Coordinates of C-alpha atoms and ligand atoms in Angstrom, one line a residue:
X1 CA 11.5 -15.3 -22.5
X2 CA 12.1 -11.9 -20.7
X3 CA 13.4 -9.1 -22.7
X4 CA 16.6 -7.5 -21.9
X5 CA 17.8 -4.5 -22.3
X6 CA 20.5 -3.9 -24.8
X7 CA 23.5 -2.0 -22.0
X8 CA 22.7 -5.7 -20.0
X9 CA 23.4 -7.8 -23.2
X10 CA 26.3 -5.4 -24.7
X11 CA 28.2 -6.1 -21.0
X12 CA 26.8 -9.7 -19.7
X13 CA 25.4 -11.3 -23.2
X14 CA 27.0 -14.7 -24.1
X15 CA 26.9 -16.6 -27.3
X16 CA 24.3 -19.1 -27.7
X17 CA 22.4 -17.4 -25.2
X18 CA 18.7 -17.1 -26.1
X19 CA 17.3 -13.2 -26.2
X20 CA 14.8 -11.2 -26.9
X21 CA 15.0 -7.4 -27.5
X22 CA 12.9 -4.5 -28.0
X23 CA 13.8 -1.2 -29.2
X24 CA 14.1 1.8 -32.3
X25 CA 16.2 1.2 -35.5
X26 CA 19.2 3.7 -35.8
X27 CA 20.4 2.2 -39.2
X28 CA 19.6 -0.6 -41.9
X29 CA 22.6 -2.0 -44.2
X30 CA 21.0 -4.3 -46.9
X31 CA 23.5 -7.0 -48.4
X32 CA 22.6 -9.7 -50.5
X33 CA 20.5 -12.8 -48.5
X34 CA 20.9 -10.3 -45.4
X35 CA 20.9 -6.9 -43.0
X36 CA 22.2 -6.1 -40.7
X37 CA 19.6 -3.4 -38.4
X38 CA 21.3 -1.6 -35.4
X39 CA 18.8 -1.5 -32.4
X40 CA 19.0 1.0 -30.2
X41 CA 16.6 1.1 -26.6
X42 CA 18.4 3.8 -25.2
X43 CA 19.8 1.7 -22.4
X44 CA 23.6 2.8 -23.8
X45 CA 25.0 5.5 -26.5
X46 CA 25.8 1.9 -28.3
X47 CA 23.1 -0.3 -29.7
X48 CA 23.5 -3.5 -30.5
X49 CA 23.5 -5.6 -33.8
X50 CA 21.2 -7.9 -35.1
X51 CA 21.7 -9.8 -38.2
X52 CA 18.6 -11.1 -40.3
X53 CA 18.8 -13.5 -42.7
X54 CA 16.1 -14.2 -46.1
X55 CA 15.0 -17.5 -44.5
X56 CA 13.8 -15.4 -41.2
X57 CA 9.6 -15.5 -42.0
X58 CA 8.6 -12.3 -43.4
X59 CA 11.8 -10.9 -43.9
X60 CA 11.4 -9.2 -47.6
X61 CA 8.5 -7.1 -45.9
X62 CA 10.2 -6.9 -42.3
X63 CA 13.3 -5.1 -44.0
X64 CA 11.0 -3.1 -45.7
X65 CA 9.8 -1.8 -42.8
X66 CA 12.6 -1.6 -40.5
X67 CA 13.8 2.0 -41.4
X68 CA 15.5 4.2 -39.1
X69 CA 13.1 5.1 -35.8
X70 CA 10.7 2.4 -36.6
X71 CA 9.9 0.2 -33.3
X72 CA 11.0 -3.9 -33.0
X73 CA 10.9 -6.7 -31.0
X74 CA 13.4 -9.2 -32.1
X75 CA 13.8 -13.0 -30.5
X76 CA 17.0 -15.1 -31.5
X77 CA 20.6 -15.7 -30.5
X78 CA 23.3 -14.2 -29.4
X79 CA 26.9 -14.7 -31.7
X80 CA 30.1 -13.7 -31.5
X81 CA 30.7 -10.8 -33.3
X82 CA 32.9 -10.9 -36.8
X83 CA 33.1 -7.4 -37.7
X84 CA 34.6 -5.2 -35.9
X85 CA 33.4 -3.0 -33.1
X86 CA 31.4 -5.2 -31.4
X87 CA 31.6 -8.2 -29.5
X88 CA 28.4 -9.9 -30.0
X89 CA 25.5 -9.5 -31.9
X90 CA 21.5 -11.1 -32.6
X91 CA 21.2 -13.8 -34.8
X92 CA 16.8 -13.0 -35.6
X93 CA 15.0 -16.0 -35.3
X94 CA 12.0 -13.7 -35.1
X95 CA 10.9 -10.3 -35.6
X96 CA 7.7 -8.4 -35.1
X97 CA 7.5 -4.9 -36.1
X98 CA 5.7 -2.3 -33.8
X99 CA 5.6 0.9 -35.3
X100 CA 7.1 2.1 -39.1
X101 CA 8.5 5.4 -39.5
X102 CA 8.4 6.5 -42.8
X103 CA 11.9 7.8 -44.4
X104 CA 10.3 10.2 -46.4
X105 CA 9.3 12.1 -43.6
X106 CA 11.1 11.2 -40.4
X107 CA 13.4 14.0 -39.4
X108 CA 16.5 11.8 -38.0
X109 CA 18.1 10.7 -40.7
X110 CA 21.6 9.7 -41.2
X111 CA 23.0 12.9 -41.3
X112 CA 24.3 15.2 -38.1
X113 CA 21.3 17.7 -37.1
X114 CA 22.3 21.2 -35.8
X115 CA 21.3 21.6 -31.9
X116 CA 18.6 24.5 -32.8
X117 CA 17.3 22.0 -35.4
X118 CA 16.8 19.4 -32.7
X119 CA 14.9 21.9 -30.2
X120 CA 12.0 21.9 -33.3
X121 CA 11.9 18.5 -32.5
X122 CA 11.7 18.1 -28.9
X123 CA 9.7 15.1 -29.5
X124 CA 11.8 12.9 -31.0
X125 CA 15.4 14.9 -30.4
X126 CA 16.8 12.4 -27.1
X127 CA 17.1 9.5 -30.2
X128 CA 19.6 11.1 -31.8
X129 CA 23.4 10.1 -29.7
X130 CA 24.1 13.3 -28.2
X131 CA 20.9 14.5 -26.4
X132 CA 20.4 10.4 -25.3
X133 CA 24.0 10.9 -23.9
X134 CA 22.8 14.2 -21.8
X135 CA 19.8 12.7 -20.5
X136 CA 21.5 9.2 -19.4
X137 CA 24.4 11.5 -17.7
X138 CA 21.6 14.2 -16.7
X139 CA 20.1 10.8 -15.1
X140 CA 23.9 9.8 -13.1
X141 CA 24.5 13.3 -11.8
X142 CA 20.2 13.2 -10.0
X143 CA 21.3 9.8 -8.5
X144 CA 24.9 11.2 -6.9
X145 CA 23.1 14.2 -5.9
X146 CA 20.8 11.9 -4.0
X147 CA 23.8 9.4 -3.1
X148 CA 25.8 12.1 -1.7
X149 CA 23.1 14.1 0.9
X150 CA 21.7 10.7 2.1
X151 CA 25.0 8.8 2.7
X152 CA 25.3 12.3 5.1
X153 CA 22.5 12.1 6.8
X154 CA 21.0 15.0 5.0
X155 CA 16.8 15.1 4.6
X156 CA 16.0 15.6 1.2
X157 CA 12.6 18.5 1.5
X158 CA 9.9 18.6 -1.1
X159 CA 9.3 22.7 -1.0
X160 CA 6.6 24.5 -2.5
X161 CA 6.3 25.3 -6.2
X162 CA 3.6 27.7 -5.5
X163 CA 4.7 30.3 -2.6
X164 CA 3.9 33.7 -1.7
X165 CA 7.4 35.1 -1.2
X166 CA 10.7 36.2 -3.5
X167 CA 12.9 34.4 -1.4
X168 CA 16.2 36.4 -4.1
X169 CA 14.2 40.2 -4.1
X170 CA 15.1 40.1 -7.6
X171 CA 11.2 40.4 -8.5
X172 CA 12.0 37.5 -11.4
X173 CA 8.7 36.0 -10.9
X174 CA 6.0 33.9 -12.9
X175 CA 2.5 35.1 -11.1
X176 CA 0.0 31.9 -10.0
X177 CA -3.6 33.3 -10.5
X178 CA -7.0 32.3 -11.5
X179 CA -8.4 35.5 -11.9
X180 CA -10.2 35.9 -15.0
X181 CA -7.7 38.2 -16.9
X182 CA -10.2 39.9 -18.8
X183 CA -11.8 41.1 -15.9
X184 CA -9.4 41.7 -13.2
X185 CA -11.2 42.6 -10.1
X186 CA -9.5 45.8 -8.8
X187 CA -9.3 47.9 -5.3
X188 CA -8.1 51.8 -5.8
X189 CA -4.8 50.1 -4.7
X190 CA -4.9 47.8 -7.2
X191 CA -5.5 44.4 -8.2
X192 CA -7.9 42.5 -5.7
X193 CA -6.1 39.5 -4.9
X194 CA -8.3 39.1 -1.7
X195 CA -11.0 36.9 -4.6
X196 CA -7.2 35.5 -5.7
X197 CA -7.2 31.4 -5.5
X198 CA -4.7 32.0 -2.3
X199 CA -6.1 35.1 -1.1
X200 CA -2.9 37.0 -2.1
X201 CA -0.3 37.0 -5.2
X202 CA 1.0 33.9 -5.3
X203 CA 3.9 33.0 -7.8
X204 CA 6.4 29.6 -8.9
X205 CA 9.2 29.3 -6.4
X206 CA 12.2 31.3 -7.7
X207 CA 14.1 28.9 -4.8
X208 CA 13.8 26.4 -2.0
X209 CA 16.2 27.9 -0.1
X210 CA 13.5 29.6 2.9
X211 CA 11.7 26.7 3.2
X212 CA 14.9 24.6 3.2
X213 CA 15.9 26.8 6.7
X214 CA 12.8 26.6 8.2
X215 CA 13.7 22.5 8.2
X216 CA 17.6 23.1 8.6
X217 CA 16.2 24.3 12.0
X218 CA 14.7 20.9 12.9
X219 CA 16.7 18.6 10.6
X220 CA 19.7 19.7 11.1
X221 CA 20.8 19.0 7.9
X222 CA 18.7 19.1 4.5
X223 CA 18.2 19.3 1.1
X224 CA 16.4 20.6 -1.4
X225 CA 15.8 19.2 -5.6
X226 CA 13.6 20.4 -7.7
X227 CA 12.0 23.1 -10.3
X228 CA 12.7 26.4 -9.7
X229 CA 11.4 29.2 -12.0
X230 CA 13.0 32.8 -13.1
X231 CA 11.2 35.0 -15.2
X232 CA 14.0 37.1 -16.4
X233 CA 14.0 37.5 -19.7
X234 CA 17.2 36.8 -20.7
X235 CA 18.4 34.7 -24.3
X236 CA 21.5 33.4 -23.0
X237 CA 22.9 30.4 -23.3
X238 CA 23.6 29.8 -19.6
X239 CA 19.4 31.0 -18.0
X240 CA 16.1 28.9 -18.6
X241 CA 13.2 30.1 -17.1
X242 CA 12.3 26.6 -15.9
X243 CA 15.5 24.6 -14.5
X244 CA 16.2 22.4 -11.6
X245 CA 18.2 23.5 -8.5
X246 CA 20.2 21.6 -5.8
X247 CA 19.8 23.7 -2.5
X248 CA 21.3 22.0 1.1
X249 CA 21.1 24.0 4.0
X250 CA 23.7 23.5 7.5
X251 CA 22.8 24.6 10.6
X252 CA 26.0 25.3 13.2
X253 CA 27.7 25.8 9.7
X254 CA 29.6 28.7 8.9
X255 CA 31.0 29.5 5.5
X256 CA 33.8 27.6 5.4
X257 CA 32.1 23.9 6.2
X258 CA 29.9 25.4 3.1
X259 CA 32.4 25.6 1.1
X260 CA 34.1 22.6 2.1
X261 CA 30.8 20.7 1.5
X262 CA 30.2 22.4 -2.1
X263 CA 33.6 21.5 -3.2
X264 CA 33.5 17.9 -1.9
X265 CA 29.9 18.0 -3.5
X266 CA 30.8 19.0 -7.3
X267 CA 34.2 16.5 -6.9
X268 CA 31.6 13.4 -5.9
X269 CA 29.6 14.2 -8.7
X270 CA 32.0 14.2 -11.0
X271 CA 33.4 10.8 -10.0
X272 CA 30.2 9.3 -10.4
X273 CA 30.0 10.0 -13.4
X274 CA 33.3 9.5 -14.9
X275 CA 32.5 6.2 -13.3
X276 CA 29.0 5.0 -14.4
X277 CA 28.9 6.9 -18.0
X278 CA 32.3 6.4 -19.2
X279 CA 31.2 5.9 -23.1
X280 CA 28.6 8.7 -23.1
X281 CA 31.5 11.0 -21.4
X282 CA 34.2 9.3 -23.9
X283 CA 31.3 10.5 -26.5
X284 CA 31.2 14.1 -25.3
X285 CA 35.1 14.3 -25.6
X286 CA 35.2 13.2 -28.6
X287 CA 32.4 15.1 -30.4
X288 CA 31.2 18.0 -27.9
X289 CA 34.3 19.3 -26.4
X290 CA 37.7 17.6 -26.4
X291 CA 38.0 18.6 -22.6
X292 CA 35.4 17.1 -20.6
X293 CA 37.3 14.6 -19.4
X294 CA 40.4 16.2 -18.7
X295 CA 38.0 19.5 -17.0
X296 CA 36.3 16.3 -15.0
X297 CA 39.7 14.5 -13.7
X298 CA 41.1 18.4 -13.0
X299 CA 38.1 18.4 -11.0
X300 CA 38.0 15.7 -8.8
X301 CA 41.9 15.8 -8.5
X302 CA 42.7 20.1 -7.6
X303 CA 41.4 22.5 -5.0
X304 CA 39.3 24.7 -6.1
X305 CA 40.6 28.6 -6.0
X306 CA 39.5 30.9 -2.9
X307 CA 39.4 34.6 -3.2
X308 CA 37.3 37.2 -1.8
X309 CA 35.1 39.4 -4.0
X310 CA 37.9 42.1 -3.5
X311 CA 40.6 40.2 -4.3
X312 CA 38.9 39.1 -8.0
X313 CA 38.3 42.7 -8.5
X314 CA 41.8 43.8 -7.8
X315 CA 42.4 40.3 -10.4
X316 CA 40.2 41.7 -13.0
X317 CA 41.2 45.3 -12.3
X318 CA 45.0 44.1 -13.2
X319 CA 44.2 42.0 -16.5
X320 CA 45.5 43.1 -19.8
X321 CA 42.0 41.9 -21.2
X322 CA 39.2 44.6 -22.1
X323 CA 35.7 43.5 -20.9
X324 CA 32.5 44.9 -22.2
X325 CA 31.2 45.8 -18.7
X326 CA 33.2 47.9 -16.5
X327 CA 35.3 46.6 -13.6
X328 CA 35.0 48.5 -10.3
X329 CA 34.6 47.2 -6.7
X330 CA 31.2 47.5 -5.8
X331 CA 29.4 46.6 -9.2
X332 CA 28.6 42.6 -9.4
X333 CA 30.8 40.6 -11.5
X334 CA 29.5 39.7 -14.9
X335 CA 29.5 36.1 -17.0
X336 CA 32.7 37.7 -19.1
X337 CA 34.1 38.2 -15.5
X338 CA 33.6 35.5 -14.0
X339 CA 34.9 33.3 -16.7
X340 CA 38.0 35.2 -17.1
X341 CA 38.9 34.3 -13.7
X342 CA 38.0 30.8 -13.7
X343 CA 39.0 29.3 -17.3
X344 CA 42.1 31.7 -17.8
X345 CA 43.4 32.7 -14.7
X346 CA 42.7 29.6 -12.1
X347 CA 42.0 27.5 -14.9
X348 CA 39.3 25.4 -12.8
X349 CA 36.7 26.5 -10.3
X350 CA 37.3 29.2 -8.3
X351 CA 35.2 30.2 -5.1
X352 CA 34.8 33.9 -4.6
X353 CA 33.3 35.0 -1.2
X354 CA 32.5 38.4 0.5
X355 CA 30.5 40.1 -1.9
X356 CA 29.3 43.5 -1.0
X357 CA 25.8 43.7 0.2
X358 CA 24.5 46.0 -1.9
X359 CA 23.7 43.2 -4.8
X360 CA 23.4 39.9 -3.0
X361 CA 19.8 38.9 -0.9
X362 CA 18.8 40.6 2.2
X363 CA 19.0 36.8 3.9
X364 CA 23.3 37.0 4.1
X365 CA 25.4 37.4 6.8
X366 CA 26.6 40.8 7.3
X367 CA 30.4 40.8 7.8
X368 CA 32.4 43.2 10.6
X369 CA 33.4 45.9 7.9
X370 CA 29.2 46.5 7.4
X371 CA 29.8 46.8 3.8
X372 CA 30.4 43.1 2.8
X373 CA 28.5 39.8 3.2
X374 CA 29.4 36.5 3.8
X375 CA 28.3 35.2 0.3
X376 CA 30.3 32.4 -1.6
X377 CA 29.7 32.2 -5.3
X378 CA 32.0 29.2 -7.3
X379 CA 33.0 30.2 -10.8
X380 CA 33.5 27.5 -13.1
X381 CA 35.9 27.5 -16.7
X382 CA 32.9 28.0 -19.4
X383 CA 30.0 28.3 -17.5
X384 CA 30.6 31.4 -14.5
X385 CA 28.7 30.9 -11.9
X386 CA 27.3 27.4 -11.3
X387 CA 26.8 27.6 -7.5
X388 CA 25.1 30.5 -5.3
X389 CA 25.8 30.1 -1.7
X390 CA 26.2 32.1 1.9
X391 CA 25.9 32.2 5.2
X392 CA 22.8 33.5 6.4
X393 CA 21.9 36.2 8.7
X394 CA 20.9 34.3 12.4
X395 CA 21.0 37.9 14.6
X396 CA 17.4 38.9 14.6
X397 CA 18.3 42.6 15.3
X398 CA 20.8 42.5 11.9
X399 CA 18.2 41.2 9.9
X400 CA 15.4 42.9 10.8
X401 CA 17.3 46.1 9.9
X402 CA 18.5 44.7 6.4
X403 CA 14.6 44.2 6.0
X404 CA 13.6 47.8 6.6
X405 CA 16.8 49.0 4.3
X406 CA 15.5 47.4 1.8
X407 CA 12.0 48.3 2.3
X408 CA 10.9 44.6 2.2
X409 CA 7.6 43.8 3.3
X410 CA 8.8 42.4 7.2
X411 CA 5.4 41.5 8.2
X412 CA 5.2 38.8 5.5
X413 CA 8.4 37.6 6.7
X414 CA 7.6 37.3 10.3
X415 CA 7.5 33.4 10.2
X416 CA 11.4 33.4 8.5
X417 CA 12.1 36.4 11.5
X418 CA 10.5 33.8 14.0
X419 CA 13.6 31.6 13.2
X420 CA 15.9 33.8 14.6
X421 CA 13.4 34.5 17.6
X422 CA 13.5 30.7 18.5
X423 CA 16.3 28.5 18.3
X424 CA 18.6 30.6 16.2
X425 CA 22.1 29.2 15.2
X426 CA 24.7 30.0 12.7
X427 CA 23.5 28.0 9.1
X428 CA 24.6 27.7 6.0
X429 CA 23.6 26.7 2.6
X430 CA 24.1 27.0 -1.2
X431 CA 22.3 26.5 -4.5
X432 CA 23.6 24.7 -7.6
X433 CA 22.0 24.8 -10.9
X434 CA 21.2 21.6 -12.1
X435 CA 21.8 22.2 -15.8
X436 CA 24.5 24.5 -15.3
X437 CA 25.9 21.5 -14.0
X438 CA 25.3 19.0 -16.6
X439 CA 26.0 21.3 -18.9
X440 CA 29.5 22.0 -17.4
X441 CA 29.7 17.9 -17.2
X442 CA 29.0 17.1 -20.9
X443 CA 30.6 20.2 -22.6
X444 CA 27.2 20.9 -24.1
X445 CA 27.2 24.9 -25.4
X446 CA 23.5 25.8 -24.6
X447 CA 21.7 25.2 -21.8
X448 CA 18.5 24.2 -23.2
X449 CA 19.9 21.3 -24.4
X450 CA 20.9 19.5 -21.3
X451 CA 17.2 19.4 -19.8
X452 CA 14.6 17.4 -21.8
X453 CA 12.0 20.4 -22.4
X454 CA 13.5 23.4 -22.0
X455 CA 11.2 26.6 -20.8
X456 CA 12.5 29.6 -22.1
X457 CA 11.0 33.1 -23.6
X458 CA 8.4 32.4 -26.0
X459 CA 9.0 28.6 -26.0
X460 CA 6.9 26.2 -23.9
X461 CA 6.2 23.7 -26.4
X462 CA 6.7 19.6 -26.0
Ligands
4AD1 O1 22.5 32.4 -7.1 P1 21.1 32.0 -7.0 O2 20.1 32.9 -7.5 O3 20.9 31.5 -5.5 C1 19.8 31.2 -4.9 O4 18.7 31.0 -5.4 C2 20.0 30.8 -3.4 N1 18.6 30.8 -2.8 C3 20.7 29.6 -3.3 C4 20.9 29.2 -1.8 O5 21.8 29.8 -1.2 N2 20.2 28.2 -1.3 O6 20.9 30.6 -7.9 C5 21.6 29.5 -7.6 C6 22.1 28.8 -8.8 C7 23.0 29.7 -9.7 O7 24.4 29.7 -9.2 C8 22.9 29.0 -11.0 O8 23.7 27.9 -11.1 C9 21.5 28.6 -11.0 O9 21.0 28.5 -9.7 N3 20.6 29.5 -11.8 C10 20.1 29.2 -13.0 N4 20.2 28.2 -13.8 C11 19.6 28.2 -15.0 N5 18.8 29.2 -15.4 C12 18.6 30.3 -14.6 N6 17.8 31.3 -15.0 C13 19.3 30.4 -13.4 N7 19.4 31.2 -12.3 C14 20.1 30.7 -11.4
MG2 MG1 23.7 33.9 -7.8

């Protein structure tokens, strides 16, 4: 008999249908001459129910053993259900017992476990309902991602992890070396990276996005998803130093088919998931945050907000609210900022474009006015900023200036100057974080609990 998975037999079981099952106990009620043992294989939030009767072989020592998170394969029949909530459960004919777990010392127990509880137990935290919720919806948002760029025509690109260049110039980076660090060989410049692995410094990818032009340029249009690393130190609930980012790229784009594409993006997302998850999102409303659902539908259903980066100043510059950092056109907007103008004044995402120059990367397009560039970030009620986008600078004599401004090495850039040397053409792209995004889905509060192992200052356990 092949097993099934409990999501398959909750939706498409019959009664009188002959199963088996396999999966982890989530609770034991003992009545007299039977149990009833909820089995859950983390196929759905629900599990399903199996009844066991005394004349099932074994069963004083199987219900012995069948504690929460202990491990069972059970073989018997599926009945209509008569208790409520449920509209079938496993009549055990069967039962073998993989593995116990011992009540006296297994940590998920019937009671509700704070989230910074759960992150001691990274092993063993996706059994409890909510993280298994995150990671099943964490799981629906990767596939529309995918869904979306391909049904387009977009080529998803596997770039580097390890890479040679800051593609933000924020300096945020993890170093790659294996130079012995108690001996570090040194030059009277400095550290001799010529007996480096690479030759030169080498670090994790803060972002795909280079890479993802250099194909844009062949391709047309791409995609990139995968890990990205940042090495800011920063204990928020919103950074990780290890998280996952979404980075397409347009050639003959300019920044409004980027924006259009973003907010089309986020609204198809959405709808997926409403769609596929619909108990794990009922779930989240109910226990997380009453809103999700609401946020979600608002979502797929309004236009986002446009204003430029002027604009939201002269916005924030007019609000009755105090802010704890200061407000003035030409200093980068902060989280408090940010949410202030999505959650209370648009009340959903907002896109704010034309940032001045001074604080976004050297690779946007410089506007007319020389002060500005044509940068899109989209705000979202909660979170801030979820996406980081722009045009990018294709006019080789532009760039190559905003290179020497910025006294950024232009020789190790000569490949991404090549670009605009060969072929150039207006292209744009943007960069979504992943977990920001699931985070923004499920309502969770911290960001490290919407990707299974979170990476984060002096935590790299699991
Ligand atoms: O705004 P960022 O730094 O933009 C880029 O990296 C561009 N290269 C993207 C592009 O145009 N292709 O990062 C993009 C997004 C942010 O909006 C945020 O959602 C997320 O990545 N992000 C983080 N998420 C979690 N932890 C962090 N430390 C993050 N830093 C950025
Ligand atoms: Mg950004």
């Amino acid at each position: 008999m092949t097993t099934r998975r409990i999501q398959d037999l909750l939706k498409n079981g019959q009664p009188e249908e002959a199963v088996t099952l396999q999966g982890w106990v989530r609770t034991k009620r003992e009545q007299k001459g039977f149990s009833f043992i909820e089995v859950n294989d983390g196929s759905s939030l629900a599990g399903l129910q199996v009844v066991m009767h005394q004349d099932l072989p074994d069963y004083a020592d199987i219900i012995r053993k069948l504690n929460t998170g202990a491990s069972v394969e059970v073989t018997g029949t599926l009945v209509a259900s008569q208790g409520k909530g449920q509209r079938i459960e496993l009549k055990a004919e069967s039962a073998i017992v993989y593995g116990e777990a011992d009540p006296e010392t297994y940590p998920l127990q019937k009671k509700r476990h704070s989230f910074e509880f759960l992150r001691t137990i990274g092993h063993l935290r996706s059994r409890t309902n909510t993280l298994g919720a995150v990671f099943r919806v964490r799981n629906a948002c990767a596939t529309a991602i995918h869904n979306f760029f391909q049904e387009r025509g977009f080529l998803w690109i596997h770039t580097p992890i390890i890479t040679a260049s800051d593609a933000e110039g924020a300096g945020e980076l993890f170093t790659v070396t294996t130079l012995d660090l108690k001996k570090v060989p040194q030059t009277p410049a400095g550290i001799d990276f010529s007996q480096d692995f690479f030759g030169k410094p080498a670090y994790l990818t803060v972002s795909g996005q280079l890479e993802a032009e250099i194909t844009a340029l062949t391709f047309t249009n791409v995609y990139t998803f995968g890990p990205t690393f940042r090495a800011e130190n920063s204990n928020t609930s919103r950074h990780l130093a290890e998280f996952w980012m979404i980075e397409p790229e347009m050639a003959f784009c300019a920044l409004d088919g980027n924006m259009e594409l973003a907010e089309t993006f986020l609204k198809y997302v959405f709808k997926h998931v409403l769609e596929t998850c619909p108990d794990d999102m009922a779930f989240f409303n109910q226990w997380v945050d009453q809103s999700v659902i609401q946020t979600a539908e608002n979502i797929i259903n309004s236009e986002f907000g446009r204003i430029t980066y002027t604009e939201a100043i002269d916005l924030l510059e007019k609000s009755d609210r105090t802010f704890e950092y200061p407000v003035a056109w030409g200093l980068d907007l902060q989280s408090e900022h940010e949410r202030y103008l999505s959650e209370d004044l648009f009340k959903k995402p907002v896109i704010v474009t034309d940032y001045p120059a001074e604080f976004k990367a050297f690779y946007m397009r410089l506007n007319d006015d020389g002060k500005t560039v044509r940068a899109m970030d989209i705000l979202a009620p909660k979170i801030g900023e979820i996406v980081g986008g722009s045009q990018r600078e294709e006019r080789l004599d532009v760039l190559e200036r905003r290179i020497q401004e910025r006294n950024m090495p232009a020789e190790e850039l000569w490949w991404y100057l090549d670009l605009r040397r060969y072929g150039t053409v207006p292209h744009s792209g943007f960069g979504l974080g992943f977990e920001r995004l699931v985070q923004f889905m499920t309502g969770m509060q911290n960001i490290r609990d919407v990707i299974p192992f979170p990476r984060f200052p002096q935590s790299a356990d699991f």
